[in-house]
Amino acid sequence: MKKSVAPPPVLRVPPTQEAVLDAAVASFLTRGYGGTSIDLVARDAGVARRTIYNQFKSKEALFEAAVRQVWSDFPVLEITQDIAALSNPEHGLRLLGQAVADFWAPPETVALLRMVIAEGTIFPDLAQRFMAAGKEPAMKALVTYLETCAHRGTLTFSDAVRVAKQFLGLINEPLLWLRVVGAEAGAPGPAERKRVVQEAVSVILSAYAKRPK
């Protein structure tokens, strides 16, 4: 009889820290980075100012933690380590593409990106902190997944970073960027997101899937 393997424990954010991060995200979205202060976040979260400094040390560190909180809803690591996704790139790319499309669907995530772009010229480190806390780890996981597919021989290419950017561009161009600049108000519905993802997967497979000899 096979022994069942217990799943890894879920890391849960302490209630006080979760309240602080929720208040921080809301403040950055409504007040902007420049308009947010530790005092305001402490007031909104109902905690002492010292409590936040004990956990995050600075507004910059609080912003990074808030970004990580937002990106925690993006299950890229789980997907890229899934056995079925590793053995079948069509399945894996579809899951990854759908995760990307669904991650940017809520207005809050688009608003956060818009805020980073708008205030990045005033606070030069803002964009880098946003990238380091969220996008870069997700991109690294996607690139590693593509490299694994290439190593297994299911995809063939010379530059995994380029393929990752192509894949994300096929999804984000029709679904995200018009919303970022305000040209489209609402998020595309589930059917439209699914269609865009499937087309992106088809393009990547047409270009890079290994052909039988």
mmCIF file of C-alpha atoms in Angstrom:
data_model
loop_
_atom_site.group_PDB
_atom_site.id
_atom_site.type_symbol
_atom_site.label_atom_id
_atom_site.label_comp_id
_atom_site.label_asym_id
_atom_site.label_seq_id
_atom_site.Cartn_x
_atom_site.Cartn_y
_atom_site.Cartn_z
ATOM 1 C CA MET A 1 0.000 0.000 0.000
ATOM 2 C CA LYS A 2 1.432 3.328 -1.043
ATOM 3 C CA LYS A 3 1.856 5.953 1.590
ATOM 4 C CA SER A 4 0.155 9.220 0.808
ATOM 5 C CA VAL A 5 2.402 12.233 0.750
ATOM 6 C CA ALA A 6 1.096 15.141 2.761
ATOM 7 C CA PRO A 7 0.978 18.435 0.856
ATOM 8 C CA PRO A 8 3.411 21.120 1.988
ATOM 9 C CA PRO A 9 2.056 23.382 4.714
ATOM 10 C CA VAL A 10 0.395 26.567 3.539
ATOM 11 C CA LEU A 11 2.228 29.665 4.723
ATOM 12 C CA ARG A 12 -0.366 31.956 6.202
ATOM 13 C CA VAL A 13 0.121 35.649 6.823
ATOM 14 C CA PRO A 14 -0.566 36.627 10.464
ATOM 15 C CA PRO A 15 -3.904 38.464 10.835
ATOM 16 C CA THR A 16 -2.311 41.780 11.835
ATOM 17 C CA GLN A 17 0.142 41.682 8.942
ATOM 18 C CA GLU A 18 -2.641 40.742 6.527
ATOM 19 C CA ALA A 19 -4.682 43.733 7.699
ATOM 20 C CA VAL A 20 -1.666 46.005 7.211
ATOM 21 C CA LEU A 21 -0.992 44.672 3.709
ATOM 22 C CA ASP A 22 -4.647 44.996 2.708
ATOM 23 C CA ALA A 23 -4.670 48.583 3.965
ATOM 24 C CA ALA A 24 -1.379 49.298 2.195
ATOM 25 C CA VAL A 25 -2.628 47.984 -1.154
ATOM 26 C CA ALA A 26 -5.820 50.031 -0.829
ATOM 27 C CA SER A 27 -3.855 53.155 0.100
ATOM 28 C CA PHE A 28 -1.368 52.837 -2.764
ATOM 29 C CA LEU A 29 -4.271 52.407 -5.183
ATOM 30 C CA THR A 30 -6.361 55.315 -3.899
ATOM 31 C CA ARG A 31 -3.683 57.787 -2.745
ATOM 32 C CA GLY A 32 -0.799 56.770 -4.964
ATOM 33 C CA TYR A 33 2.695 55.986 -3.766
ATOM 34 C CA GLY A 34 3.552 59.582 -2.974
ATOM 35 C CA GLY A 35 0.309 60.141 -1.090
ATOM 36 C CA THR A 36 0.663 57.041 1.063
ATOM 37 C CA SER A 37 2.395 57.190 4.425
ATOM 38 C CA ILE A 38 2.995 54.729 7.243
ATOM 39 C CA ASP A 39 0.731 56.843 9.457
ATOM 40 C CA LEU A 40 -2.170 56.602 7.003
ATOM 41 C CA VAL A 41 -1.757 52.854 6.546
ATOM 42 C CA ALA A 42 -1.597 52.366 10.319
ATOM 43 C CA ARG A 43 -4.804 54.351 10.733
ATOM 44 C CA ASP A 44 -6.577 52.434 7.977
ATOM 45 C CA ALA A 45 -5.428 49.069 9.343
ATOM 46 C CA GLY A 46 -6.306 49.968 12.922
ATOM 47 C CA VAL A 47 -2.807 49.273 14.234
ATOM 48 C CA ALA A 48 -0.063 51.288 15.869
ATOM 49 C CA ARG A 49 2.507 53.018 13.690
ATOM 50 C CA ARG A 50 5.251 51.125 15.522
ATOM 51 C CA THR A 51 3.624 47.815 14.569
ATOM 52 C CA ILE A 52 4.179 48.543 10.886
ATOM 53 C CA TYR A 53 7.755 49.698 11.395
ATOM 54 C CA ASN A 54 8.501 46.547 13.387
ATOM 55 C CA GLN A 55 7.385 44.449 10.421
ATOM 56 C CA PHE A 56 8.420 46.457 7.367
ATOM 57 C CA LYS A 57 10.986 49.087 8.471
ATOM 58 C CA SER A 58 10.045 51.612 5.750
ATOM 59 C CA LYS A 59 7.394 52.616 3.231
ATOM 60 C CA GLU A 60 9.552 51.136 0.487
ATOM 61 C CA ALA A 61 9.612 47.760 2.234
ATOM 62 C CA LEU A 62 5.864 47.984 2.835
ATOM 63 C CA PHE A 63 5.299 48.633 -0.868
ATOM 64 C CA GLU A 64 7.363 45.584 -1.823
ATOM 65 C CA ALA A 65 5.380 43.423 0.606
ATOM 66 C CA ALA A 66 2.102 44.803 -0.738
ATOM 67 C CA VAL A 67 3.168 43.973 -4.298
ATOM 68 C CA ARG A 68 4.116 40.444 -3.243
ATOM 69 C CA GLN A 69 0.682 40.153 -1.650
ATOM 70 C CA VAL A 70 -0.971 41.068 -4.960
ATOM 71 C CA TRP A 71 1.242 38.717 -6.964
ATOM 72 C CA SER A 72 0.577 35.850 -4.539
ATOM 73 C CA ASP A 73 -2.674 35.302 -6.461
ATOM 74 C CA PHE A 74 -0.644 34.376 -9.562
ATOM 75 C CA PRO A 75 -0.030 30.587 -9.360
ATOM 76 C CA VAL A 76 2.880 30.477 -11.793
ATOM 77 C CA LEU A 77 5.171 28.451 -9.518
ATOM 78 C CA GLU A 78 2.564 25.772 -8.921
ATOM 79 C CA ILE A 79 1.839 25.463 -12.637
ATOM 80 C CA THR A 80 5.461 25.385 -13.799
ATOM 81 C CA GLN A 81 6.259 22.583 -11.342
ATOM 82 C CA ASP A 82 3.200 20.504 -12.249
ATOM 83 C CA ILE A 83 4.114 17.135 -13.800
ATOM 84 C CA ALA A 84 1.338 17.278 -16.405
ATOM 85 C CA ALA A 85 2.393 20.789 -17.436
ATOM 86 C CA LEU A 86 6.021 19.733 -17.768
ATOM 87 C CA SER A 87 5.215 16.719 -19.944
ATOM 88 C CA ASN A 88 2.681 18.514 -22.154
ATOM 89 C CA PRO A 89 3.595 22.088 -23.153
ATOM 90 C CA GLU A 90 0.190 22.700 -24.730
ATOM 91 C CA HIS A 91 -1.444 21.934 -21.380
ATOM 92 C CA GLY A 92 1.155 23.898 -19.435
ATOM 93 C CA LEU A 93 1.073 26.965 -21.666
ATOM 94 C CA ARG A 94 -2.708 27.011 -21.570
ATOM 95 C CA LEU A 95 -2.689 26.957 -17.760
ATOM 96 C CA LEU A 96 -0.006 29.641 -17.607
ATOM 97 C CA GLY A 97 -1.713 31.821 -20.178
ATOM 98 C CA GLN A 98 -5.034 31.560 -18.400
ATOM 99 C CA ALA A 99 -3.347 32.452 -15.112
ATOM 100 C CA VAL A 100 -1.832 35.567 -16.718
ATOM 101 C CA ALA A 101 -5.133 36.621 -18.274
ATOM 102 C CA ASP A 102 -7.082 36.038 -15.062
ATOM 103 C CA PHE A 103 -4.471 37.778 -12.892
ATOM 104 C CA TRP A 104 -4.862 41.051 -14.807
ATOM 105 C CA ALA A 105 -8.657 40.818 -15.024
ATOM 106 C CA PRO A 106 -9.473 42.542 -11.676
ATOM 107 C CA PRO A 107 -9.371 46.356 -11.893
ATOM 108 C CA GLU A 108 -7.152 46.520 -8.791
ATOM 109 C CA THR A 109 -4.195 44.821 -10.460
ATOM 110 C CA VAL A 110 -4.423 47.100 -13.490
ATOM 111 C CA ALA A 111 -4.707 50.125 -11.200
ATOM 112 C CA LEU A 112 -1.545 49.076 -9.355
ATOM 113 C CA LEU A 113 0.387 48.786 -12.620
ATOM 114 C CA ARG A 114 -0.978 52.143 -13.769
ATOM 115 C CA MET A 115 0.119 53.748 -10.497
ATOM 116 C CA VAL A 116 3.642 52.359 -10.842
ATOM 117 C CA ILE A 117 3.906 53.717 -14.396
ATOM 118 C CA ALA A 118 2.480 57.122 -13.462
ATOM 119 C CA GLU A 119 4.687 57.693 -10.407
ATOM 120 C CA GLY A 120 7.798 55.909 -11.627
ATOM 121 C CA THR A 121 9.330 59.139 -12.935
ATOM 122 C CA ILE A 122 8.893 60.788 -9.530
ATOM 123 C CA PHE A 123 10.126 57.791 -7.530
ATOM 124 C CA PRO A 124 12.783 56.114 -9.718
ATOM 125 C CA ASP A 125 13.019 52.984 -7.541
ATOM 126 C CA LEU A 126 9.275 52.343 -7.678
ATOM 127 C CA ALA A 127 9.214 50.390 -10.936
ATOM 128 C CA GLN A 128 12.249 48.334 -9.949
ATOM 129 C CA ARG A 129 10.661 47.412 -6.626
ATOM 130 C CA PHE A 130 7.467 46.429 -8.423
ATOM 131 C CA MET A 131 9.433 44.265 -10.848
ATOM 132 C CA ALA A 132 11.619 42.666 -8.186
ATOM 133 C CA ALA A 133 8.716 41.828 -5.889
ATOM 134 C CA GLY A 134 6.347 40.463 -8.513
ATOM 135 C CA LYS A 135 7.027 40.335 -12.224
ATOM 136 C CA GLU A 136 10.641 39.137 -12.145
ATOM 137 C CA PRO A 137 9.985 35.997 -10.035
ATOM 138 C CA ALA A 138 6.997 35.139 -12.242
ATOM 139 C CA MET A 139 9.035 35.707 -15.409
ATOM 140 C CA LYS A 140 11.895 33.617 -14.052
ATOM 141 C CA ALA A 141 9.508 30.735 -13.333
ATOM 142 C CA LEU A 142 8.064 30.933 -16.859
ATOM 143 C CA VAL A 143 11.534 30.989 -18.439
ATOM 144 C CA THR A 144 12.621 28.016 -16.320
ATOM 145 C CA TYR A 145 9.507 26.131 -17.403
ATOM 146 C CA LEU A 146 10.238 26.811 -21.077
ATOM 147 C CA GLU A 147 13.865 25.744 -20.626
ATOM 148 C CA THR A 148 12.665 22.505 -19.031
ATOM 149 C CA CYS A 149 10.370 21.869 -21.999
ATOM 150 C CA ALA A 150 13.302 22.475 -24.347
ATOM 151 C CA HIS A 151 15.500 20.120 -22.316
ATOM 152 C CA ARG A 152 12.796 17.439 -22.544
ATOM 153 C CA GLY A 153 12.585 17.968 -26.279
ATOM 154 C CA THR A 154 8.948 19.045 -26.462
ATOM 155 C CA LEU A 155 9.822 22.602 -27.541
ATOM 156 C CA THR A 156 12.731 23.777 -29.678
ATOM 157 C CA PHE A 157 14.203 27.300 -29.490
ATOM 158 C CA SER A 158 17.464 29.085 -28.714
ATOM 159 C CA ASP A 159 16.257 31.794 -26.322
ATOM 160 C CA ALA A 160 13.703 30.999 -23.599
ATOM 161 C CA VAL A 161 13.504 34.629 -22.469
ATOM 162 C CA ARG A 162 12.502 35.742 -25.952
ATOM 163 C CA VAL A 163 9.833 33.017 -26.183
ATOM 164 C CA ALA A 164 8.467 33.978 -22.751
ATOM 165 C CA LYS A 165 8.185 37.623 -23.819
ATOM 166 C CA GLN A 166 6.491 36.613 -27.060
ATOM 167 C CA PHE A 167 3.976 34.465 -25.187
ATOM 168 C CA LEU A 168 3.152 37.172 -22.650
ATOM 169 C CA GLY A 169 2.902 39.779 -25.396
ATOM 170 C CA LEU A 170 0.347 37.699 -27.279
ATOM 171 C CA ILE A 171 -1.820 37.726 -24.148
ATOM 172 C CA ASN A 172 -1.199 41.139 -22.612
ATOM 173 C CA GLU A 173 -1.386 43.174 -25.814
ATOM 174 C CA PRO A 174 -5.087 42.415 -26.497
ATOM 175 C CA LEU A 175 -6.182 41.984 -22.872
ATOM 176 C CA LEU A 176 -4.193 44.423 -20.729
ATOM 177 C CA TRP A 177 -2.562 47.461 -22.300
ATOM 178 C CA LEU A 178 -5.655 49.237 -23.597
ATOM 179 C CA ARG A 179 -7.005 49.063 -20.043
ATOM 180 C CA VAL A 180 -3.766 50.423 -18.593
ATOM 181 C CA VAL A 181 -3.978 53.576 -20.725
ATOM 182 C CA GLY A 182 -7.720 53.914 -20.131
ATOM 183 C CA ALA A 183 -8.819 53.124 -23.687
ATOM 184 C CA GLU A 184 -10.964 50.256 -22.402
ATOM 185 C CA ALA A 185 -12.817 50.503 -19.102
ATOM 186 C CA GLY A 186 -13.861 46.943 -18.344
ATOM 187 C CA ALA A 187 -11.961 43.686 -18.335
ATOM 188 C CA PRO A 188 -12.567 41.192 -21.160
ATOM 189 C CA GLY A 189 -14.923 38.414 -20.090
ATOM 190 C CA PRO A 190 -13.930 34.783 -19.439
ATOM 191 C CA ALA A 191 -14.752 33.653 -22.986
ATOM 192 C CA GLU A 192 -12.612 36.396 -24.549
ATOM 193 C CA ARG A 193 -9.712 35.680 -22.191
ATOM 194 C CA LYS A 194 -9.907 31.976 -23.014
ATOM 195 C CA ARG A 195 -9.923 32.712 -26.760
ATOM 196 C CA VAL A 196 -6.884 34.988 -26.550
ATOM 197 C CA VAL A 197 -4.976 32.443 -24.469
ATOM 198 C CA GLN A 198 -5.738 29.595 -26.860
ATOM 199 C CA GLU A 199 -4.568 31.679 -29.813
ATOM 200 C CA ALA A 200 -1.353 32.558 -27.968
ATOM 201 C CA VAL A 201 -0.698 28.893 -27.193
ATOM 202 C CA SER A 202 -1.334 27.958 -30.821
ATOM 203 C CA VAL A 203 1.131 30.590 -32.071
ATOM 204 C CA ILE A 204 3.884 29.429 -29.701
ATOM 205 C CA LEU A 205 3.350 25.761 -30.519
ATOM 206 C CA SER A 206 3.298 26.478 -34.250
ATOM 207 C CA ALA A 207 6.639 28.234 -33.929
ATOM 208 C CA TYR A 208 8.454 26.075 -31.388
ATOM 209 C CA ALA A 209 6.811 22.668 -30.911
ATOM 210 C CA LYS A 210 9.106 19.827 -31.918
ATOM 211 C CA ARG A 211 7.983 18.293 -35.184
ATOM 212 C CA PRO A 212 8.137 14.514 -35.657
ATOM 213 C CA LYS A 213 10.759 13.500 -38.206
#
